């Protein structure tokens, strides 16, 4: 079966998926002052974190153009596209525009754009599921149906050391007043069904808040047997600590740990943890 899995660069893939020839990344970009950093295979996390700490404002991000997506579509075959939440980035709209152009120009393949309604590890979950379903030789329409059903019930939760980059870039619209008054606590946040960010809880320390995140997972009977992906921003030991907590209290079928790429690094910031299942 001829197919291509096209992901925007906020999709924090496990290493083995990143080298799959069927998988193509479409890069977003990061602006720090006058410098533009492309979130591609040359991205250096330590350099970005250092530049961000030195800059007086939050880094800005820009979505790919429709033409960047269009370049990755197969002329024939099945094209599956995974993007950031459409309520957090223009990446989804750019991919949808590319799909419209592809059809207008007579493209013969199938194209479906999945609005992850998530980011980072959530996008990785969707990409892995697509690959699994395609490997079972399911037809295009069935893959789309099953993946969209998965997105409807996927859970995304995260705990960050610092919410400033999200706030300054307008990604916390529903939480602005709350965040302003919560500077001395760590917030447990999650994705709404529509793909916006909401507060789920809080703690006085990072460990306390991470423990509350794990408690929510344990209380959710729907997690049993599923795969969990933990994305971390420059804090592998913290991710392993969270994994160990989860293994004691939850019954996931598989737990994967991945590192954040450029876009996720901007918003998770140093020390952030993002989970999805």
CSV table of N, CA and C in Angstrom, one decimal, residues 35-182:
chain,number,residue,atom,x,y,z
A,35,UNK,N,16.4,36.6,14.7
A,35,UNK,CA,16.8,35.3,14.2
A,35,UNK,C,15.7,34.3,14.0
A,36,UNK,N,15.7,33.6,12.9
A,36,UNK,CA,14.7,32.6,12.6
A,36,UNK,C,15.3,31.2,12.7
A,37,UNK,N,14.7,30.4,13.5
A,37,UNK,CA,15.2,29.0,13.7
A,37,UNK,C,14.1,28.1,13.1
A,38,UNK,N,14.6,27.3,12.1
A,38,UNK,CA,13.7,26.3,11.5
A,38,UNK,C,13.6,25.0,12.3
A,39,UNK,N,12.4,24.5,12.6
A,39,UNK,CA,12.3,23.4,13.4
A,39,UNK,C,12.4,22.1,12.6
A,40,UNK,N,13.6,21.8,12.1
A,40,UNK,CA,13.8,20.7,11.2
A,40,UNK,C,14.9,19.8,11.9
A,41,UNK,N,15.5,18.9,11.0
A,41,UNK,CA,16.5,18.0,11.6
A,41,UNK,C,17.7,18.6,12.1
A,42,UNK,N,17.9,19.9,11.8
A,42,UNK,CA,19.1,20.6,12.3
A,42,UNK,C,18.8,21.4,13.6
A,43,UNK,N,17.6,21.3,14.1
A,43,UNK,CA,17.3,21.9,15.4
A,43,UNK,C,18.1,21.5,16.5
A,44,UNK,N,18.6,22.4,17.3
A,44,UNK,CA,19.4,22.2,18.5
A,44,UNK,C,18.7,22.7,19.7
A,45,UNK,N,18.2,21.8,20.6
A,45,UNK,CA,17.4,22.2,21.7
A,45,UNK,C,18.2,23.1,22.7
A,46,UNK,N,19.4,22.7,23.0
A,46,UNK,CA,20.2,23.5,24.0
A,46,UNK,C,20.4,24.9,23.5
A,47,UNK,N,20.7,25.0,22.2
A,47,UNK,CA,20.9,26.4,21.7
A,47,UNK,C,19.6,27.2,21.8
A,48,UNK,N,18.5,26.6,21.5
A,48,UNK,CA,17.2,27.3,21.6
A,48,UNK,C,16.9,27.8,23.0
A,49,UNK,N,17.1,26.9,23.9
A,49,UNK,CA,16.8,27.2,25.3
A,49,UNK,C,17.7,28.3,25.8
A,50,UNK,N,19.0,28.3,25.4
A,50,UNK,CA,19.9,29.4,25.8
A,50,UNK,C,19.5,30.7,25.2
A,51,UNK,N,19.1,30.7,23.9
A,51,UNK,CA,18.7,31.9,23.3
A,51,UNK,C,17.4,32.5,23.9
A,52,UNK,N,16.5,31.6,24.2
A,52,UNK,CA,15.2,32.0,24.8
A,52,UNK,C,15.4,32.6,26.2
A,53,UNK,N,16.3,32.0,27.0
A,53,UNK,CA,16.6,32.6,28.3
A,53,UNK,C,17.2,34.0,28.2
A,54,UNK,N,18.0,34.2,27.1
A,54,UNK,CA,18.7,35.5,27.0
A,54,UNK,C,17.8,36.6,26.4
A,55,UNK,N,16.7,36.2,25.7
A,55,UNK,CA,15.9,37.1,25.0
A,55,UNK,C,14.8,37.7,26.0
A,56,UNK,N,14.5,39.0,25.9
A,56,UNK,CA,13.7,39.6,26.9
A,56,UNK,C,12.2,39.3,26.7
A,57,UNK,N,11.8,38.7,25.6
A,57,UNK,CA,10.4,38.4,25.3
A,57,UNK,C,10.3,36.9,25.0
A,58,UNK,N,9.1,36.4,24.8
A,58,UNK,CA,8.9,35.0,24.4
A,58,UNK,C,9.2,34.8,23.0
A,59,UNK,N,9.8,33.7,22.6
A,59,UNK,CA,10.0,33.4,21.2
A,59,UNK,C,8.6,33.3,20.5
A,60,UNK,N,8.6,33.7,19.2
A,60,UNK,CA,7.4,33.6,18.4
A,60,UNK,C,7.5,32.4,17.5
A,61,UNK,N,6.4,31.8,17.1
A,61,UNK,CA,6.4,30.7,16.2
A,61,UNK,C,5.5,31.0,15.0
A,62,UNK,N,5.8,30.3,13.9
A,62,UNK,CA,5.1,30.5,12.6
A,62,UNK,C,4.8,29.2,12.0
A,63,UNK,N,3.6,29.0,11.5
A,63,UNK,CA,3.2,27.7,10.9
A,63,UNK,C,3.7,27.6,9.5
A,64,UNK,N,3.7,26.4,9.0
A,64,UNK,CA,4.2,26.2,7.6
A,64,UNK,C,3.2,26.8,6.6
A,65,UNK,N,3.7,27.1,5.4
A,65,UNK,CA,2.8,27.6,4.3
A,65,UNK,C,2.1,26.4,3.7
A,66,UNK,N,0.9,26.6,3.0
A,66,UNK,CA,0.3,25.5,2.3
A,66,UNK,C,1.2,24.8,1.3
A,67,UNK,N,2.0,25.5,0.7
A,67,UNK,CA,2.9,24.9,-0.3
A,67,UNK,C,3.9,23.9,0.3
A,68,UNK,N,4.3,24.1,1.6
A,68,UNK,CA,5.2,23.2,2.2
A,68,UNK,C,4.5,21.8,2.4
A,69,UNK,N,3.2,21.9,2.7
A,69,UNK,CA,2.4,20.6,2.8
A,69,UNK,C,2.2,20.0,1.5
A,70,UNK,N,1.9,20.9,0.5
A,70,UNK,CA,1.6,20.4,-0.8
A,70,UNK,C,2.8,19.6,-1.4
A,71,UNK,N,4.0,20.1,-1.1
A,71,UNK,CA,5.2,19.4,-1.7
A,71,UNK,C,5.3,18.0,-1.2
A,72,UNK,N,4.7,17.7,0.0
A,72,UNK,CA,4.9,16.3,0.5
A,72,UNK,C,3.8,15.4,0.1
A,73,UNK,N,2.7,15.8,-0.5
A,73,UNK,CA,1.7,14.9,-0.9
A,73,UNK,C,2.1,14.0,-2.0
A,74,UNK,N,1.8,12.7,-1.9
A,74,UNK,CA,2.0,11.8,-3.0
A,74,UNK,C,1.0,12.1,-4.2
A,75,UNK,N,1.5,12.0,-5.4
A,75,UNK,CA,0.6,12.2,-6.6
A,75,UNK,C,-0.5,11.2,-6.6
A,76,UNK,N,-0.2,10.0,-6.2
A,76,UNK,CA,-1.2,8.9,-6.0
A,76,UNK,C,-0.9,8.2,-4.7
A,77,UNK,N,-1.9,7.5,-4.2
A,77,UNK,CA,-1.8,6.9,-2.9
A,77,UNK,C,-2.5,7.6,-1.8
A,78,UNK,N,-2.2,7.2,-0.5
A,78,UNK,CA,-2.9,7.8,0.6
A,78,UNK,C,-2.0,8.7,1.4
A,79,UNK,N,-2.5,9.9,1.6
A,79,UNK,CA,-1.8,10.9,2.4
A,79,UNK,C,-2.5,11.2,3.7
A,80,UNK,N,-1.9,11.0,4.8
A,80,UNK,CA,-2.4,11.2,6.1
A,80,UNK,C,-1.6,12.4,6.7
A,81,UNK,N,-2.3,13.4,7.2
A,81,UNK,CA,-1.6,14.6,7.7
A,81,UNK,C,-2.0,14.8,9.2
A,82,UNK,N,-1.0,15.1,10.0
A,82,UNK,CA,-1.3,15.3,11.5
A,82,UNK,C,-0.8,16.6,11.8
A,83,UNK,N,-1.6,17.5,12.4
A,83,UNK,CA,-1.2,18.8,12.8
A,83,UNK,C,-1.5,19.2,14.2
A,84,UNK,N,-0.9,20.2,14.7
A,84,UNK,CA,-1.2,20.8,15.9
A,84,UNK,C,-2.7,21.2,16.0
A,85,UNK,N,-3.3,21.3,17.2
A,85,UNK,CA,-4.6,21.8,17.4
A,85,UNK,C,-4.9,23.0,16.5
A,86,UNK,N,-6.0,22.9,15.8
A,86,UNK,CA,-6.4,24.1,15.0
A,86,UNK,C,-6.7,25.3,15.8
A,87,UNK,N,-6.9,25.2,17.1
A,87,UNK,CA,-7.2,26.4,18.0
A,87,UNK,C,-5.9,26.9,18.6
A,88,UNK,N,-4.8,26.3,18.3
A,88,UNK,CA,-3.5,26.7,18.9
A,88,UNK,C,-2.5,27.2,17.8
A,89,UNK,N,-2.8,26.8,16.6
A,89,UNK,CA,-1.8,27.1,15.5
A,89,UNK,C,-2.6,27.2,14.2
A,90,UNK,N,-1.9,27.9,13.2
A,90,UNK,CA,-2.5,27.9,11.8
A,90,UNK,C,-2.0,26.8,11.0
A,91,UNK,N,-1.3,25.8,11.6
A,91,UNK,CA,-0.8,24.7,10.8
A,91,UNK,C,-1.9,23.9,10.2
A,92,UNK,N,-3.0,23.6,11.0
A,92,UNK,CA,-4.1,22.9,10.5
A,92,UNK,C,-4.8,23.6,9.3
A,93,UNK,N,-5.0,24.9,9.4
A,93,UNK,CA,-5.6,25.6,8.2
A,93,UNK,C,-4.7,25.6,7.0
A,94,UNK,N,-3.4,25.6,7.2
A,94,UNK,CA,-2.4,25.6,6.1
A,94,UNK,C,-2.5,24.2,5.4
A,95,UNK,N,-2.6,23.2,6.2
A,95,UNK,CA,-2.7,21.8,5.6
A,95,UNK,C,-4.1,21.7,4.9
A,96,UNK,N,-5.1,22.2,5.4
A,96,UNK,CA,-6.4,22.2,4.7
A,96,UNK,C,-6.4,22.9,3.4
A,97,UNK,N,-5.7,24.1,3.4
A,97,UNK,CA,-5.6,24.8,2.1
A,97,UNK,C,-4.8,24.0,1.1
A,98,UNK,N,-3.7,23.3,1.6
A,98,UNK,CA,-2.9,22.5,0.7
A,98,UNK,C,-3.8,21.4,0.1
A,99,UNK,N,-4.6,20.8,0.9
A,99,UNK,CA,-5.5,19.7,0.4
A,99,UNK,C,-6.5,20.3,-0.6
A,100,UNK,N,-7.0,21.5,-0.4
A,100,UNK,CA,-7.9,22.0,-1.4
A,100,UNK,C,-7.2,22.3,-2.8
A,101,UNK,N,-6.0,22.8,-2.7
A,101,UNK,CA,-5.2,23.1,-3.9
A,101,UNK,C,-4.9,21.8,-4.6
A,102,UNK,N,-4.5,20.7,-3.8
A,102,UNK,CA,-4.2,19.4,-4.4
A,102,UNK,C,-5.4,18.9,-5.2
A,103,UNK,N,-6.6,19.0,-4.7
A,103,UNK,CA,-7.7,18.6,-5.4
A,103,UNK,C,-8.0,19.4,-6.6
A,104,UNK,N,-7.9,20.7,-6.5
A,104,UNK,CA,-8.1,21.6,-7.6
A,104,UNK,C,-7.1,21.3,-8.8
A,105,UNK,N,-5.9,20.9,-8.4
A,105,UNK,CA,-4.9,20.6,-9.4
A,105,UNK,C,-5.0,19.2,-10.0
A,106,UNK,N,-6.0,18.5,-9.5
A,106,UNK,CA,-6.2,17.1,-10.1
A,106,UNK,C,-5.4,16.0,-9.4
A,107,UNK,N,-4.9,16.2,-8.2
A,107,UNK,CA,-4.2,15.2,-7.4
A,107,UNK,C,-5.1,13.9,-7.4
A,108,UNK,N,-4.5,12.8,-7.6
A,108,UNK,CA,-5.2,11.5,-7.7
A,108,UNK,C,-5.3,10.7,-6.4
A,109,UNK,N,-4.5,11.2,-5.4
A,109,UNK,CA,-4.5,10.4,-4.2
A,109,UNK,C,-5.6,10.8,-3.2
A,110,UNK,N,-5.6,10.1,-2.1
A,110,UNK,CA,-6.5,10.5,-1.0
A,110,UNK,C,-5.7,11.4,0.0
A,111,UNK,N,-6.4,12.4,0.6
A,111,UNK,CA,-5.8,13.3,1.6
A,111,UNK,C,-6.8,13.5,2.7
A,112,UNK,N,-6.3,13.2,3.9
A,112,UNK,CA,-7.1,13.6,5.1
A,112,UNK,C,-6.2,14.3,6.1
A,113,UNK,N,-6.7,15.4,6.6
A,113,UNK,CA,-5.9,16.2,7.6
A,113,UNK,C,-6.6,16.0,8.9
A,114,UNK,N,-5.8,15.5,9.9
A,114,UNK,CA,-6.2,15.2,11.2
A,114,UNK,C,-5.9,16.4,12.1
A,115,UNK,N,-6.9,17.1,12.6
A,115,UNK,CA,-6.7,18.1,13.6
A,115,UNK,C,-6.5,17.4,14.9
A,116,UNK,N,-5.3,17.4,15.4
A,116,UNK,CA,-5.0,16.6,16.6
A,116,UNK,C,-5.8,17.0,17.8
A,117,UNK,N,-6.2,18.3,17.9
A,117,UNK,CA,-6.8,18.9,19.0
A,117,UNK,C,-5.9,18.7,20.2
A,118,UNK,N,-4.6,18.6,19.9
A,118,UNK,CA,-3.6,18.4,21.0
A,118,UNK,C,-2.3,18.9,20.4
A,119,UNK,N,-1.2,18.4,20.9
A,119,UNK,CA,0.2,18.8,20.5
A,119,UNK,C,1.2,17.7,20.9
A,120,UNK,N,2.4,17.8,20.4
A,120,UNK,CA,3.5,17.0,20.9
A,120,UNK,C,3.2,15.6,21.0
A,121,UNK,N,3.1,15.0,22.3
A,121,UNK,CA,2.9,13.6,22.4
A,121,UNK,C,1.5,13.2,21.9
A,122,UNK,N,0.5,14.1,21.9
A,122,UNK,CA,-0.8,13.7,21.4
A,122,UNK,C,-0.7,13.5,19.9
A,123,UNK,N,0.1,14.3,19.2
A,123,UNK,CA,0.3,14.2,17.8
A,123,UNK,C,1.0,12.9,17.5
A,124,UNK,N,2.0,12.6,18.3
A,124,UNK,CA,2.7,11.3,18.2
A,124,UNK,C,1.8,10.1,18.3
A,125,UNK,N,0.9,10.1,19.2
A,125,UNK,CA,-0.1,9.0,19.4
A,125,UNK,C,-0.8,8.8,18.1
A,126,UNK,N,-1.3,9.9,17.5
A,126,UNK,CA,-2.1,9.8,16.3
A,126,UNK,C,-1.2,9.2,15.1
A,127,UNK,N,0.0,9.7,15.0
A,127,UNK,CA,0.9,9.2,14.0
A,127,UNK,C,1.2,7.7,14.1
A,128,UNK,N,1.4,7.3,15.4
A,128,UNK,CA,1.6,5.8,15.6
A,128,UNK,C,0.4,5.0,15.3
A,129,UNK,N,-0.8,5.5,15.6
A,129,UNK,CA,-2.0,4.8,15.3
A,129,UNK,C,-2.2,4.6,13.8
A,130,UNK,N,-2.0,5.7,13.1
A,130,UNK,CA,-2.1,5.7,11.6
A,130,UNK,C,-1.2,4.6,11.1
A,131,UNK,N,0.1,4.6,11.5
A,131,UNK,CA,1.0,3.6,11.0
A,131,UNK,C,0.5,2.2,11.3
A,132,UNK,N,0.0,2.0,12.5
A,132,UNK,CA,-0.4,0.6,12.9
A,132,UNK,C,-1.6,0.2,12.1
A,133,UNK,N,-2.6,1.1,11.8
A,133,UNK,CA,-3.7,0.7,11.0
A,133,UNK,C,-3.4,0.5,9.6
A,134,UNK,N,-2.5,1.3,9.0
A,134,UNK,CA,-2.1,1.1,7.6
A,134,UNK,C,-1.3,-0.3,7.5
A,135,UNK,N,-0.5,-0.6,8.5
A,135,UNK,CA,0.2,-1.9,8.5
A,135,UNK,C,-0.7,-3.1,8.5
A,136,UNK,N,-1.9,-2.9,8.9
A,136,UNK,CA,-2.9,-4.0,8.9
A,136,UNK,C,-3.7,-4.0,7.6
A,137,UNK,N,-3.3,-3.2,6.7
A,137,UNK,CA,-3.9,-3.1,5.3
A,137,UNK,C,-5.3,-2.6,5.4
A,138,UNK,N,-5.7,-1.8,6.3
A,138,UNK,CA,-7.0,-1.2,6.3
A,138,UNK,C,-7.1,-0.2,5.2
A,139,UNK,N,-8.3,-0.1,4.6
A,139,UNK,CA,-8.5,0.9,3.6
A,139,UNK,C,-8.5,2.3,4.2
A,140,UNK,N,-8.2,3.3,3.3
A,140,UNK,CA,-8.1,4.7,3.7
A,140,UNK,C,-9.3,5.2,4.6
A,141,UNK,N,-10.5,4.9,4.1
A,141,UNK,CA,-11.7,5.4,4.9
A,141,UNK,C,-11.8,4.8,6.3
A,142,UNK,N,-11.4,3.6,6.4
A,142,UNK,CA,-11.4,3.0,7.8
A,142,UNK,C,-10.3,3.5,8.7
A,143,UNK,N,-9.2,3.8,8.1
A,143,UNK,CA,-8.1,4.4,8.9
A,143,UNK,C,-8.6,5.8,9.4
A,144,UNK,N,-9.1,6.5,8.5
A,144,UNK,CA,-9.6,7.9,8.9
A,144,UNK,C,-10.7,7.8,10.0
A,145,UNK,N,-11.6,6.9,9.8
A,145,UNK,CA,-12.7,6.7,10.8
A,145,UNK,C,-12.2,6.4,12.2
A,146,UNK,N,-11.3,5.4,12.2
A,146,UNK,CA,-10.8,4.9,13.5
A,146,UNK,C,-9.9,6.0,14.2
A,147,UNK,N,-9.1,6.7,13.4
A,147,UNK,CA,-8.2,7.7,14.0
A,147,UNK,C,-9.0,8.9,14.5
A,148,UNK,N,-10.0,9.3,13.8
A,148,UNK,CA,-10.9,10.4,14.2
A,148,UNK,C,-11.6,10.0,15.5
A,149,UNK,N,-12.0,8.7,15.6
A,149,UNK,CA,-12.7,8.3,16.8
A,149,UNK,C,-11.7,8.3,18.0
A,150,UNK,N,-10.4,7.9,17.7
A,150,UNK,CA,-9.4,7.9,18.8
A,150,UNK,C,-9.2,9.4,19.3
A,151,UNK,N,-9.1,10.3,18.3
A,151,UNK,CA,-8.9,11.7,18.7
A,151,UNK,C,-10.0,12.2,19.6
A,152,UNK,N,-11.2,11.8,19.3
A,152,UNK,CA,-12.4,12.2,20.1
A,152,UNK,C,-12.2,11.9,21.6
A,153,UNK,N,-11.5,10.8,21.9
A,153,UNK,CA,-11.4,10.4,23.3
A,153,UNK,C,-10.0,10.4,23.9
A,154,UNK,N,-9.0,10.9,23.1
A,154,UNK,CA,-7.7,11.0,23.6
A,154,UNK,C,-7.6,12.1,24.7
A,155,UNK,N,-6.7,11.8,25.7
A,155,UNK,CA,-6.5,12.7,26.8
A,155,UNK,C,-5.1,13.3,26.7
A,156,UNK,N,-5.0,14.6,26.9
A,156,UNK,CA,-3.7,15.2,26.9
A,156,UNK,C,-3.6,16.0,28.2
A,157,UNK,N,-2.5,15.9,28.9
A,157,UNK,CA,-2.2,16.6,30.2
A,157,UNK,C,-0.8,17.0,30.2
A,158,UNK,N,-0.5,18.2,30.8
A,158,UNK,CA,0.9,18.6,30.9
A,158,UNK,C,1.1,19.5,32.2
A,159,UNK,N,2.3,19.5,32.6
A,159,UNK,CA,2.8,20.3,33.7
A,159,UNK,C,4.0,21.0,33.3
A,160,UNK,N,4.1,22.3,33.4
A,160,UNK,CA,5.2,23.1,33.0
A,160,UNK,C,5.8,23.9,34.1
A,161,UNK,N,7.1,24.1,34.1
A,161,UNK,CA,7.8,25.0,35.1
A,161,UNK,C,7.3,26.4,34.9
A,162,UNK,N,7.1,26.8,33.6
A,162,UNK,CA,6.9,28.2,33.3
A,162,UNK,C,5.8,28.3,32.2
A,163,UNK,N,4.8,29.1,32.4
A,163,UNK,CA,3.7,29.2,31.4
A,163,UNK,C,3.9,30.5,30.6
A,164,UNK,N,5.0,31.2,30.8
A,164,UNK,CA,5.1,32.6,30.2
A,164,UNK,C,5.0,32.5,28.7
A,165,UNK,N,5.7,31.5,28.1
A,165,UNK,CA,5.7,31.5,26.6
A,165,UNK,C,4.3,31.2,26.0
A,166,UNK,N,3.6,30.4,26.7
A,166,UNK,CA,2.2,30.1,26.3
A,166,UNK,C,1.3,31.4,26.4
A,167,UNK,N,1.5,32.0,27.6
A,167,UNK,CA,0.7,33.2,27.9
A,167,UNK,C,1.0,34.4,26.9
A,168,UNK,N,2.3,34.6,26.7
A,168,UNK,CA,2.7,35.8,25.9
A,168,UNK,C,2.4,35.6,24.4
A,169,UNK,N,2.2,34.3,24.0
A,169,UNK,CA,1.8,34.0,22.6
A,169,UNK,C,0.3,33.8,22.5
A,170,UNK,N,-0.4,34.1,23.5
A,170,UNK,CA,-1.9,34.1,23.4
A,170,UNK,C,-2.5,32.7,23.3
A,171,UNK,N,-1.8,31.7,23.8
A,171,UNK,CA,-2.3,30.3,23.8
A,171,UNK,C,-3.1,30.0,25.0
A,172,UNK,N,-3.2,30.9,26.0
A,172,UNK,CA,-4.0,30.6,27.2
A,172,UNK,C,-5.2,31.5,27.3
A,173,UNK,N,-5.9,31.7,26.2
A,173,UNK,CA,-7.0,32.7,26.2
A,173,UNK,C,-8.0,32.5,27.3
A,174,UNK,N,-8.4,31.2,27.5
A,174,UNK,CA,-9.4,30.9,28.6
A,174,UNK,C,-8.8,30.9,30.0
A,175,UNK,N,-7.5,31.2,30.1
A,175,UNK,CA,-6.9,31.0,31.4
A,175,UNK,C,-6.1,32.3,31.8
A,176,UNK,N,-6.2,33.4,31.1
A,176,UNK,CA,-5.3,34.5,31.3
A,176,UNK,C,-5.4,35.0,32.7
A,177,UNK,N,-6.6,35.3,33.2
A,177,UNK,CA,-6.8,35.8,34.6
A,177,UNK,C,-6.3,34.8,35.6
A,178,UNK,N,-6.6,33.6,35.4
A,178,UNK,CA,-6.1,32.5,36.3
A,178,UNK,C,-4.6,32.4,36.4
A,179,UNK,N,-4.0,32.5,35.2
A,179,UNK,CA,-2.5,32.3,35.2
A,179,UNK,C,-1.9,33.5,35.9
A,180,UNK,N,-2.4,34.7,35.7
A,180,UNK,CA,-1.9,35.9,36.4
A,180,UNK,C,-1.9,35.8,37.9
A,181,UNK,N,-2.9,35.1,38.4
A,181,UNK,CA,-3.0,35.0,39.9
A,181,UNK,C,-2.4,33.7,40.4
A,182,UNK,N,-1.8,32.9,39.6
A,182,UNK,CA,-1.3,31.6,40.0
A,182,UNK,C,0.2,31.5,39.8
